[in-house]
Short mmCIF file of C-alpha atoms in Angstrom, two decimals:
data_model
loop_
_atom_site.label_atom_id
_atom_site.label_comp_id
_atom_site.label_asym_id
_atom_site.label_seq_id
_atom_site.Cartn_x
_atom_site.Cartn_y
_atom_site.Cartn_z
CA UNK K 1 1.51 -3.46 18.43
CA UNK K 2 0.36 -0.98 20.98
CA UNK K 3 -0.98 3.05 20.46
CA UNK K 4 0.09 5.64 22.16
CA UNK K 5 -2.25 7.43 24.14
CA UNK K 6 -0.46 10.73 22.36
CA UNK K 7 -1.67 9.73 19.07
CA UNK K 8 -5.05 8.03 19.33
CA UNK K 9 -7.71 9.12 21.33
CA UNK K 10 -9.80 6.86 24.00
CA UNK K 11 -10.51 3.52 22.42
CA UNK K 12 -14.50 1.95 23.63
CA UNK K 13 -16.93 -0.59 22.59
CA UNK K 14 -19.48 1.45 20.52
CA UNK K 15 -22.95 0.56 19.31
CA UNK K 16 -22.31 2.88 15.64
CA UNK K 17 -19.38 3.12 13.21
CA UNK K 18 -18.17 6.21 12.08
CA UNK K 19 -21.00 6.24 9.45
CA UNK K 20 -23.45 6.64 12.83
CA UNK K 21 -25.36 3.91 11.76
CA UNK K 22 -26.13 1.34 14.83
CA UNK K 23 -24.41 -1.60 13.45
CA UNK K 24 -24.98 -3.89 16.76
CA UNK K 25 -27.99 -6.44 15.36
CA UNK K 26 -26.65 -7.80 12.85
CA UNK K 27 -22.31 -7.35 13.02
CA UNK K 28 -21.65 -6.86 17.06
CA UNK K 29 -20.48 -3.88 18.66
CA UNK K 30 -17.13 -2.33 17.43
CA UNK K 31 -14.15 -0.61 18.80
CA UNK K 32 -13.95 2.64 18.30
CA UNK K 33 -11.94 5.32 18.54
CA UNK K 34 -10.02 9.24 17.50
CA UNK K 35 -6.73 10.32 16.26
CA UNK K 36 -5.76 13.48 16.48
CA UNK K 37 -3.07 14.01 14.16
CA UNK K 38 -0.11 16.44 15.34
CA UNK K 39 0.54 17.35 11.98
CA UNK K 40 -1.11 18.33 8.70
CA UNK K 41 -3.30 15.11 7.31
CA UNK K 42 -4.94 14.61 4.42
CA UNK K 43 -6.25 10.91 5.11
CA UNK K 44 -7.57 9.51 2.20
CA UNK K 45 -4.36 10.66 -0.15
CA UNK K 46 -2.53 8.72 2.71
CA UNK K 47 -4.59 5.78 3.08
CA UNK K 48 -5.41 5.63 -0.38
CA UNK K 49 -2.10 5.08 -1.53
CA UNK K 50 -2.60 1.97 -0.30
CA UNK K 51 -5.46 0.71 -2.87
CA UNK K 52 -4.75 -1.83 -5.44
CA UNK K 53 -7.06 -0.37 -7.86
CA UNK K 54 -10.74 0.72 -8.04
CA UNK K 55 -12.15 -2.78 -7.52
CA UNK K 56 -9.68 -3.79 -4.67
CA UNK K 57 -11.87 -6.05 -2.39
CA UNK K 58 -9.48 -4.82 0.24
CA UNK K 59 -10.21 -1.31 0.32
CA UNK K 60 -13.23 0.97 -0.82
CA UNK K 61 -14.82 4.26 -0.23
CA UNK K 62 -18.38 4.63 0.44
CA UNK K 63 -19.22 8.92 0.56
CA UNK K 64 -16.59 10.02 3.26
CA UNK K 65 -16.02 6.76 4.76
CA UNK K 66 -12.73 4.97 3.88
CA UNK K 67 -12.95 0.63 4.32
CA UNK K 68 -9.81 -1.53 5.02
CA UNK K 69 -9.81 -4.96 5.24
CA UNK K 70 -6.82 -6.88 6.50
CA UNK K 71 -5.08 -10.04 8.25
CA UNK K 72 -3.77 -8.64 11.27
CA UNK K 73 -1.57 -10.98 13.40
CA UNK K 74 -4.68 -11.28 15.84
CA UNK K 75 -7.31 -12.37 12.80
CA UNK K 76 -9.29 -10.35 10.31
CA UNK K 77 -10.30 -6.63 11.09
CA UNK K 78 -12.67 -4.39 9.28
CA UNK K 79 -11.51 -0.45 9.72
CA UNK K 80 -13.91 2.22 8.73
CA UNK K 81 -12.16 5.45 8.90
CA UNK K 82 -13.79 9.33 8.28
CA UNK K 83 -11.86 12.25 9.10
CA UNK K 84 -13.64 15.44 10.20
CA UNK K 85 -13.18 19.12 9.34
CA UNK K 86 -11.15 19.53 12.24
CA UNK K 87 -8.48 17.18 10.85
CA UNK K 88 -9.44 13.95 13.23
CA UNK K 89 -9.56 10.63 11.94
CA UNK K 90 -12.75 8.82 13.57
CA UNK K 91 -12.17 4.76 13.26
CA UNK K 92 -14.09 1.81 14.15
CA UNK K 93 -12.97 -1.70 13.56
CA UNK K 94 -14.61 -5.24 13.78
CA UNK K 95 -13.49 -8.83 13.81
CA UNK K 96 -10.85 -11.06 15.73
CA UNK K 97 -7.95 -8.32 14.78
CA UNK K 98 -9.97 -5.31 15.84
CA UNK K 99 -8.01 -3.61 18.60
CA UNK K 100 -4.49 -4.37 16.53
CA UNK K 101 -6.25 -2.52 13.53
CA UNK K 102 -6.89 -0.17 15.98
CA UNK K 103 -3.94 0.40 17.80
CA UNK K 104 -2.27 0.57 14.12
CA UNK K 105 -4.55 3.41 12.77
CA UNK K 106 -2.40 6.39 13.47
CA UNK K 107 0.81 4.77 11.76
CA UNK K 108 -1.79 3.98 8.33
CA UNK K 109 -2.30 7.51 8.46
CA UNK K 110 1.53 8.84 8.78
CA UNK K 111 2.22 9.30 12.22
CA UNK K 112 5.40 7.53 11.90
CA UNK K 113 6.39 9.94 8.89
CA UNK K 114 9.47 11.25 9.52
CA UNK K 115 10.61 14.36 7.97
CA UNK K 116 13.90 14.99 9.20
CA UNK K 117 16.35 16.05 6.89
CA UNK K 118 14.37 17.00 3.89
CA UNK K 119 15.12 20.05 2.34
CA UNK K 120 12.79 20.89 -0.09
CA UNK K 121 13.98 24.37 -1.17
CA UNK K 122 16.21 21.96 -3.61
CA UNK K 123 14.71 21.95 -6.93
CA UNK K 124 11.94 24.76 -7.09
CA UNK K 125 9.15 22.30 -8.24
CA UNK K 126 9.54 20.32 -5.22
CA UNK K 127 9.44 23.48 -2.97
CA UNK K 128 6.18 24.07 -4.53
CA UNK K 129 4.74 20.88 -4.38
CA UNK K 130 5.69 20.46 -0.85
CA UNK K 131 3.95 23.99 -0.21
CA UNK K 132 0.80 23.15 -1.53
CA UNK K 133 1.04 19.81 -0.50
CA UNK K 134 1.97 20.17 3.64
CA UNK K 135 -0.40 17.26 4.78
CA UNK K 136 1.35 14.69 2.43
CA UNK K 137 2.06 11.90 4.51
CA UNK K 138 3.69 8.44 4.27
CA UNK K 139 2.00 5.42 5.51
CA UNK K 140 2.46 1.48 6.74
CA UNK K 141 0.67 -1.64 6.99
CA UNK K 142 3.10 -3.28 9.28
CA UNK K 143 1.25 -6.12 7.34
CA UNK K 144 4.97 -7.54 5.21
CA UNK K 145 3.64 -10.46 3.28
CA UNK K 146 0.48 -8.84 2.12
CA UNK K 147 2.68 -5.63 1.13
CA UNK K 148 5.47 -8.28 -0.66
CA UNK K 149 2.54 -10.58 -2.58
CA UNK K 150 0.89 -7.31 -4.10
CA UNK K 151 3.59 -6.14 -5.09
CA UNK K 152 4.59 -9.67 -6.73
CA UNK K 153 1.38 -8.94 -8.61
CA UNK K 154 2.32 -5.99 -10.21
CA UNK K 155 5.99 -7.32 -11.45
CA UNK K 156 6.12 -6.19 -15.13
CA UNK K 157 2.86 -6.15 -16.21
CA UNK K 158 -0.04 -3.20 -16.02
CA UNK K 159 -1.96 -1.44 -13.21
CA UNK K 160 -5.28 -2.95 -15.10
CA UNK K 161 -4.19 -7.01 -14.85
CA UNK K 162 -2.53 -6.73 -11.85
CA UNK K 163 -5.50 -5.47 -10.03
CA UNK K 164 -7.59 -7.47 -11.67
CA UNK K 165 -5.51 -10.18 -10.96
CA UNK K 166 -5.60 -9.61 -6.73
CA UNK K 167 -9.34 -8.72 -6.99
CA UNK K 168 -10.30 -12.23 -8.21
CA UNK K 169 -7.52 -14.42 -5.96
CA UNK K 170 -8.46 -12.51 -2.93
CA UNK K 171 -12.15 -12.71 -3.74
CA UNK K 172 -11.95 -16.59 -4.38
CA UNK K 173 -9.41 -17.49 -1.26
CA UNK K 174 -9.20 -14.65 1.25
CA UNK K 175 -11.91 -14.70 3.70
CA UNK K 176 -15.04 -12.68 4.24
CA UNK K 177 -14.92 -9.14 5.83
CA UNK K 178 -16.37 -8.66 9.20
CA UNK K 179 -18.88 -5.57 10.07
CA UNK K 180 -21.26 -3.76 7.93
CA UNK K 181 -19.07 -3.04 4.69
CA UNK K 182 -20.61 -1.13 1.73
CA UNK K 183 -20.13 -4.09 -0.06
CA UNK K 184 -19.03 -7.45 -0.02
CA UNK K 185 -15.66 -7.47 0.67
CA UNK K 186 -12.30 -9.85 1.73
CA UNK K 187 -9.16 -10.25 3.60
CA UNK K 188 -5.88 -11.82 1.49
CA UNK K 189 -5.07 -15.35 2.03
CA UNK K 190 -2.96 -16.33 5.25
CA UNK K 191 0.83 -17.24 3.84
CA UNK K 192 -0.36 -20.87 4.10
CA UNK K 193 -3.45 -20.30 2.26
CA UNK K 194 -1.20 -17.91 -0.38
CA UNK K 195 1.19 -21.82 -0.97
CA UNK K 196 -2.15 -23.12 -1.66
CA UNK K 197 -3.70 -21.50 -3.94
CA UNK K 198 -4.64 -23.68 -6.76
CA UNK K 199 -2.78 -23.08 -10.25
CA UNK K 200 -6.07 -23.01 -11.93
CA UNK K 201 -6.99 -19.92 -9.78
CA UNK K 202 -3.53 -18.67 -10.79
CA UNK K 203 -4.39 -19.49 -14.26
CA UNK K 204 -8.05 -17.92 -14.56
CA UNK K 205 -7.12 -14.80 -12.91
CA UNK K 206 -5.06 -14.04 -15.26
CA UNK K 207 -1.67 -13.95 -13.54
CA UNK K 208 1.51 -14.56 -15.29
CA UNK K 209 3.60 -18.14 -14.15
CA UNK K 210 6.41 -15.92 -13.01
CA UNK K 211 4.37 -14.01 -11.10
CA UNK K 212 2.19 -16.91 -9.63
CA UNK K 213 5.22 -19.01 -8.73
CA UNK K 214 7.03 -15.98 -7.08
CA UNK K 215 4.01 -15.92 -4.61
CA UNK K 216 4.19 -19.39 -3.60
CA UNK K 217 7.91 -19.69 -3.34
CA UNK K 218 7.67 -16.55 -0.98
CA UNK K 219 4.79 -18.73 1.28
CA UNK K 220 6.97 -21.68 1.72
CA UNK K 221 9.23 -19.29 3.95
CA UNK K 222 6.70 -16.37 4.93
CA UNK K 223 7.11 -16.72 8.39
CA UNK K 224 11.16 -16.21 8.38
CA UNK K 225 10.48 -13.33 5.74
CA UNK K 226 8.48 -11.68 7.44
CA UNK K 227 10.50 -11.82 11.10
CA UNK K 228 13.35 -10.77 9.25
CA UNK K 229 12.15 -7.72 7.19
CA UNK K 230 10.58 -6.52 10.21
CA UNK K 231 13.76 -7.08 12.57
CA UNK K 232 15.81 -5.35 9.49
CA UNK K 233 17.32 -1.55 10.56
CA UNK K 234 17.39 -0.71 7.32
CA UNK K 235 16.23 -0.24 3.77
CA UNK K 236 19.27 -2.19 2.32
CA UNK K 237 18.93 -4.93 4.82
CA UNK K 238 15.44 -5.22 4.14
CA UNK K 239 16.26 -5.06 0.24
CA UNK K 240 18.41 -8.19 0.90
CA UNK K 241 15.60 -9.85 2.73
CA UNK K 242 13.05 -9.22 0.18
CA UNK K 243 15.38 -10.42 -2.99
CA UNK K 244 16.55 -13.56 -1.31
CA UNK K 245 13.50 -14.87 -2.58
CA UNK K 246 13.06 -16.23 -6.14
CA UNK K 247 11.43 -13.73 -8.37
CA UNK K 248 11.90 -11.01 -6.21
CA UNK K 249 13.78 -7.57 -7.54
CA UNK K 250 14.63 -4.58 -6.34
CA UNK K 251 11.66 -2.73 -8.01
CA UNK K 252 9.29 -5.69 -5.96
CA UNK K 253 11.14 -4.76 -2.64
CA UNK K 254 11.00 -1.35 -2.83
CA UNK K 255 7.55 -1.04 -3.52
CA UNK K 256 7.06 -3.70 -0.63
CA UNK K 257 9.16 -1.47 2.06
CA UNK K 258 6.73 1.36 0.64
CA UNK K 259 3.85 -0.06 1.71
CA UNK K 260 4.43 -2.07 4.70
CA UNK K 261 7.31 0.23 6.17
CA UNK K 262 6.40 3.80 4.82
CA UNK K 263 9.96 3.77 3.99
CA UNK K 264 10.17 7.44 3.03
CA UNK K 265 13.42 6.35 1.11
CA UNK K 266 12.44 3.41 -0.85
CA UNK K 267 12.88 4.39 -4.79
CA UNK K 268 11.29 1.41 -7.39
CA UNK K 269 13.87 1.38 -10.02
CA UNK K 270 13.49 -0.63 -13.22
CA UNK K 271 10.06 0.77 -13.04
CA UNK K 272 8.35 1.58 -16.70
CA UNK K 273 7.76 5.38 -16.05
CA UNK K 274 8.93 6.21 -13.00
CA UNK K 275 12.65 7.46 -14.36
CA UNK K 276 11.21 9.19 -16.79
CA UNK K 277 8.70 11.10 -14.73
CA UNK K 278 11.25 12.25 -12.54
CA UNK K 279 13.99 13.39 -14.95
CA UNK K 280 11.39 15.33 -16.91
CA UNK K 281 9.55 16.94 -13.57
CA UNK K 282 13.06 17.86 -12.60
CA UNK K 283 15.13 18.55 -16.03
CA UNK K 284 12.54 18.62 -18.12
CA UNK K 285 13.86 15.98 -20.22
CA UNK K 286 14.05 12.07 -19.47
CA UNK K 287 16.46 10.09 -17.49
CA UNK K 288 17.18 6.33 -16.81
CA UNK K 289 17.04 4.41 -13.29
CA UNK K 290 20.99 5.69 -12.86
CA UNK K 291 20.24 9.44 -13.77
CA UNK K 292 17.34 9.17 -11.57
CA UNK K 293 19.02 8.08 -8.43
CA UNK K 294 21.81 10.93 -9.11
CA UNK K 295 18.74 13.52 -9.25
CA UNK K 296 17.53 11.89 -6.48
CA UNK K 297 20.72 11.70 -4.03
CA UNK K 298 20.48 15.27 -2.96
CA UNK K 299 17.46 13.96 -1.01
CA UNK K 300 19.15 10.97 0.24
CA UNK K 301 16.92 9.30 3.21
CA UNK K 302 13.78 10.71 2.03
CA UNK K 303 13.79 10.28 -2.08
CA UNK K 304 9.88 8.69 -1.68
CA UNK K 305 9.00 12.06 -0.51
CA UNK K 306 10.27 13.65 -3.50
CA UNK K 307 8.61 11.27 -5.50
CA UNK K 308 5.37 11.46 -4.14
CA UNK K 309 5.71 15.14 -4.53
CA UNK K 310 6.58 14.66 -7.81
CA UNK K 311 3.47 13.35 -8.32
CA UNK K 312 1.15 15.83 -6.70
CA UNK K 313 2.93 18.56 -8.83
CA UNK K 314 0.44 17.04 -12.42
CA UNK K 315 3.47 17.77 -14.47
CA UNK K 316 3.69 14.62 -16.65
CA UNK K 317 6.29 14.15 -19.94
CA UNK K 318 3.66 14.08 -22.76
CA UNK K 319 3.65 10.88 -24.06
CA UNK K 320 5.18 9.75 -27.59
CA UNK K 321 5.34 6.14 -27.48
CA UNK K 322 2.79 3.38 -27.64
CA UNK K 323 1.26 2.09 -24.24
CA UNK K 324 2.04 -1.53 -22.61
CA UNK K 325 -1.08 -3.35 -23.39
CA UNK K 326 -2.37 -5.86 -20.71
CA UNK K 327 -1.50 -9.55 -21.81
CA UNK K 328 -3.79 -12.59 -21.55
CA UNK K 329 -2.19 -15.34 -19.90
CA UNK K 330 -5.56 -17.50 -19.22
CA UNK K 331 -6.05 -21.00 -20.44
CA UNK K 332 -9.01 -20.59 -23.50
#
């Protein structure tokens, strides 16, 4: 993957992250450089979006600094990212995969986003939100199996043990971050080292079977998966990439194209809220998945949108029924 010189700034070797701290004694010099969004930003909802929880040994914040770590096609790279007042996004990036985390940057932060075609003068909560809300953007990894196996993690089961899940597998079998994190911090697996991951790891972290043996059946073909989501020209063809596999859904691919594609279309049905969230926010009353995609279809092509905006709006359907309780699967 290459930048474009429209989109990020002048990329050098640089003796001091975007923290300003001279990193060079102890982690080597990074690569630096500035995007200059040509639209509205607000980085950290953007990049954000892409945390698996508060612990995620992925991703963390330390003040204004946002960390990534990730298993670029070129090796592991460290991103730091800070955006000023002006609305630029300052990065620096170590490791093997540095200048691919690099060149990525601007597409983690939305420049891909493609607005064409949404109307948001629609429904009159969505005009709103999208008024107050005009640097909501949609980001991508570009990273498909790590996008597919997290979302594996969260099949059916809470935001609390699936995150706490993928903090303790990646902690145990990804590999250490390069450059001077805040804290200690870890890459996924490769798809090899996903396939062999031990089932007592599988076991202790407290990941269902299902969800455990979805994630190695996926490795065994990663490769293919992963060349043929990314060749796919659409969301359906992707969709029929994604549930080829065993223990794979719709609600599993969606949420995959989310995060490696910013697919701006992508809708996670058979989710345990997310129908009734959006029939209340937009007749105040709920809805299931098939009266959710009929609200929905006016904004055919960009229904994420509307569902992130949805979000941003903090109307939620009070809630009347009991709450899905985490589940311990782990050998006593």
């Amino acid at each position: 993957m290459t930048a474009s010189p429209a989109r990020v700034g002048r990329v050098r070797d640089a003796a001091a992250g975007p923290t300003g701290r001279d990193i060079r004694p102890a982690h080597g010099r990074p690569l630096e450089t500035e995007y200059r969004p040509a639209h509205p930003l607000n980085m950290a909802r953007t990049v954000l979006h892409q945390r698996r929880g508060g612990g995620d040994p992925t991703m963390t914040t330390s003040g204004p600094v946002i960390w990534r770590v990730s298993r670029t096609p070129d090796g592991v790279a460290t991103l730091a990212l800070r955006q000023t007042a002006g609305g630029t996004v300052k990065g620096a990036a170590w490791g093997p995969g540095r200048e691919w985390a690099i060149a990525q940057l601007p597409a983690l932060c939305g420049s891909d986003d493609d607005l064409t075609g949404f109307d948001a003068s629609r429904h009159p909560l969505i005009a709103d939100a999208h008024h107050r809300n005009p640097d909501l953007r949609i980001g991508r990894t570009d990273l498909v199996f790590d996008a597919l196996v997290s979302s594996i993690f969260e099949q059916k089961v809470t935001g609390v043990q699936a995150f706490g899940a993928w903090r303790r597998i990646v902690s145990w079998h990804g590999e250490r971050a390069p450059g001077p994190t805040p804290r200690p911090m870890f890459a996924p697996p490769s798809i090899d080292g996903w396939r062999h991951v031990p089932s007592w790891s599988w076991n202790r972290a407290g990941l269902e079977p299902p969800q455990a043996r979805a994630v190695v059946q996926a490795a065994r073909t990663g490769e293919a998966v992963v060349r043929a989501a990314t060749a796919a020209a659409s969301g359906d063809e992707r969709d029929r990439v994604f549930t080829s596999l065993r223990g794979v859904g719709l609600w599993t691919s969606a949420e995959a194209r989310i995060r490696a594609f910013g697919d701006p279309d992508a809708v996670s049905v058979f989710d345990y809220h997310l129908a009734h969230e959006v029939g209340y926010a937009l007749t105040g009353h709920r809805v299931d998945d098939d009266g959710m995609l009929e609200l929905l279809a006016p904004w055919a092509g960009q229904r994420q949108r509307v569902i992130r905006l949805i979000g941003t709006s903090g109307l939620r359907e009070p809630r009347r029924g009991p709450k899905m309780h985490p589940e311990d699967h782990r050998g006593r």
